[in-house]
C-alpha positions as CSV (number, residue, x, y, z in Angstrom):
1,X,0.0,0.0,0.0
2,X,1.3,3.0,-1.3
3,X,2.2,6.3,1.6
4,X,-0.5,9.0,2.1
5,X,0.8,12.3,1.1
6,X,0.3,13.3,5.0
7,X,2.6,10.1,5.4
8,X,4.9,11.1,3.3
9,X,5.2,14.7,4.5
10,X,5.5,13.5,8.4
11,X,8.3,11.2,7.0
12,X,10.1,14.5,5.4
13,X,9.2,16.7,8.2
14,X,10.7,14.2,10.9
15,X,14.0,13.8,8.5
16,X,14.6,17.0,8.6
17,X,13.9,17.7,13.1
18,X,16.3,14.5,13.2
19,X,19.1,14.6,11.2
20,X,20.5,11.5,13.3
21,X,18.1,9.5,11.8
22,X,19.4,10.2,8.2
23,X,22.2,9.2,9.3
24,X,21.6,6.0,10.6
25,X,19.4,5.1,7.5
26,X,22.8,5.1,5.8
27,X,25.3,2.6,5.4
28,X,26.2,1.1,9.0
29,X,29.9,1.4,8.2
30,X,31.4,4.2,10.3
31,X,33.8,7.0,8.5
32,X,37.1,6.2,9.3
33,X,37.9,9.4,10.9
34,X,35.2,9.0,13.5
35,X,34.6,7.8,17.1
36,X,31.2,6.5,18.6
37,X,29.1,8.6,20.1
38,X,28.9,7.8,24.3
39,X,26.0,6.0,25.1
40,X,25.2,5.5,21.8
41,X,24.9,2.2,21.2
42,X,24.7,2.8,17.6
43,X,27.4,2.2,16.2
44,X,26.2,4.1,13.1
45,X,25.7,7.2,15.3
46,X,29.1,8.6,15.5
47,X,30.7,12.1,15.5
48,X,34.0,13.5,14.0
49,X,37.4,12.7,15.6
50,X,39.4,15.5,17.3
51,X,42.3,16.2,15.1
52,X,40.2,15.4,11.7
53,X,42.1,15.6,8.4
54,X,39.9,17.9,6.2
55,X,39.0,16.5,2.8
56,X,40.2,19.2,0.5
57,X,43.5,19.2,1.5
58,X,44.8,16.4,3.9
59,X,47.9,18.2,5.5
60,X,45.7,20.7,7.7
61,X,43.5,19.6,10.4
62,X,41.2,20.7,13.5
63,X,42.3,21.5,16.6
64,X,41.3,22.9,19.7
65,X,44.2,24.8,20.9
66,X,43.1,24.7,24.7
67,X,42.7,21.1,24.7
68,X,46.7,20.9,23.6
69,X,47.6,23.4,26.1
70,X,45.6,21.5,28.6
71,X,47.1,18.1,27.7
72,X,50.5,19.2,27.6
73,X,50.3,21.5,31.1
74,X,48.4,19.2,33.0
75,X,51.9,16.7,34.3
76,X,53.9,19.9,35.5
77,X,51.0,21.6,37.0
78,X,49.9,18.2,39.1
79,X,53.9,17.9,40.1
80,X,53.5,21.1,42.1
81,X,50.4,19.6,43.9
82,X,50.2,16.6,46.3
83,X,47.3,14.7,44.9
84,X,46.3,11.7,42.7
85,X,48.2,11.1,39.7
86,X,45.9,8.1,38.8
87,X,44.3,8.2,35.0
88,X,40.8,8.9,36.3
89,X,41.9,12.0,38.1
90,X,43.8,13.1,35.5
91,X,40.9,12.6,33.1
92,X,38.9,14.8,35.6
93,X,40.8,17.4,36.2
94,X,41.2,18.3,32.5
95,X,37.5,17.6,32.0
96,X,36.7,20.2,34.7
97,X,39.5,22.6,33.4
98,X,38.4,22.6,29.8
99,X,35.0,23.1,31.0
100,X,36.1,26.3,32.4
101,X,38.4,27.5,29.5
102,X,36.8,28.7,26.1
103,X,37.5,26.6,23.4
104,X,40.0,28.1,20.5
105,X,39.8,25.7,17.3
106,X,41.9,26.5,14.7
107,X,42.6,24.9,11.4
108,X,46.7,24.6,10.8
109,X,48.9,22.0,9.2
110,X,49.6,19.1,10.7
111,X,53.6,19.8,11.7
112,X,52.6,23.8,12.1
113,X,53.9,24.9,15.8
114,X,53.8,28.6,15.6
115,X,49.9,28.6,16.4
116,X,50.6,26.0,19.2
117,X,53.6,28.3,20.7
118,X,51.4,31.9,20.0
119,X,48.4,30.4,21.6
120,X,51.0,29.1,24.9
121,X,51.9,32.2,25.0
122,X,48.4,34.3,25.1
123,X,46.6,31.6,27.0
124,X,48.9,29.8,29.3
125,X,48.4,31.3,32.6
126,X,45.0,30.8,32.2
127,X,45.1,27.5,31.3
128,X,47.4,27.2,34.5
129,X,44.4,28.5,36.6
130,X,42.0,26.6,35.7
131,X,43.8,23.4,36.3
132,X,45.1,24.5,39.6
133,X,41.0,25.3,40.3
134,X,40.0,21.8,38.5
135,X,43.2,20.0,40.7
136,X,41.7,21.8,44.0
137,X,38.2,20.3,43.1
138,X,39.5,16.8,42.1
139,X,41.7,16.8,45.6
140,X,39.0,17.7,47.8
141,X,36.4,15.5,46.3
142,X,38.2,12.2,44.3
143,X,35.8,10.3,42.7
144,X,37.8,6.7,44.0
């Protein structure tokens, strides 16, 4: 039996309010630059990868430049603290810290390290606070 025009129209309507579901009528094979979405269970739903290679030209990607300067901070800042060192702290403290910090994505060539070293040098102190904030948070209330 052949869809009502309403039919057809709620179909359209509801493809367009849910662009998930277009995406899971596709082909169940994931892009390879892409990671699951949490608590999918989908494994069709999935969202781009940090550090995606663009398709028009593959040596530049997408980075946030606070994440980096989170990452790369994070072992010399807990050093001056006496607290957990375990992975799940860690994982914490920058969740809590880049939660605080507004994110600076940039697009830049993969080997490219003057917008790394202009953006340590504009945004490192804060970065610095807000892990020393997120490291007072995660000390006072560990979640093990």
């Amino acid at each position: 039996m052949a869809k009502s025009r309403t039919e057809i129209d709620k179909d359209m309507m509801y493809r367009k309010i849910m662009p998930t579901s277009a995406k899971n009528n596709r082909s169940a094979g994931a892009d390879e630059h892409s990671i699951p979405v949490p608590g999918g269970g989908d494994p069709a739903r999935t969202r781009p990868a940090a550090g995606l290679q663009l398709p028009e030209s593959q040596d530049m990607v997408l980075i946030n430049l606070m994440e980096d300067l989170v990452i790369s901070r994070l072992e010399s800042t807990l050093m001056r603290f006496n607290c957990c060192k375990c992975n799940k702290c860690k994982k914490d403290i920058a969740a809590i810290a880049l939660n605080k910090l507004t994110p600076r994505y940039v697009v830049m060539k993969q080997n490219d390290d003057t917008k790394k070293a202009k953006a340590e040098e504009e945004f490192g102190s804060t970065v610095t606070g807000a892990l020393v904030q997120a490291i007072m948070l995660v000390k006072k209330e560990p979640r093990h």
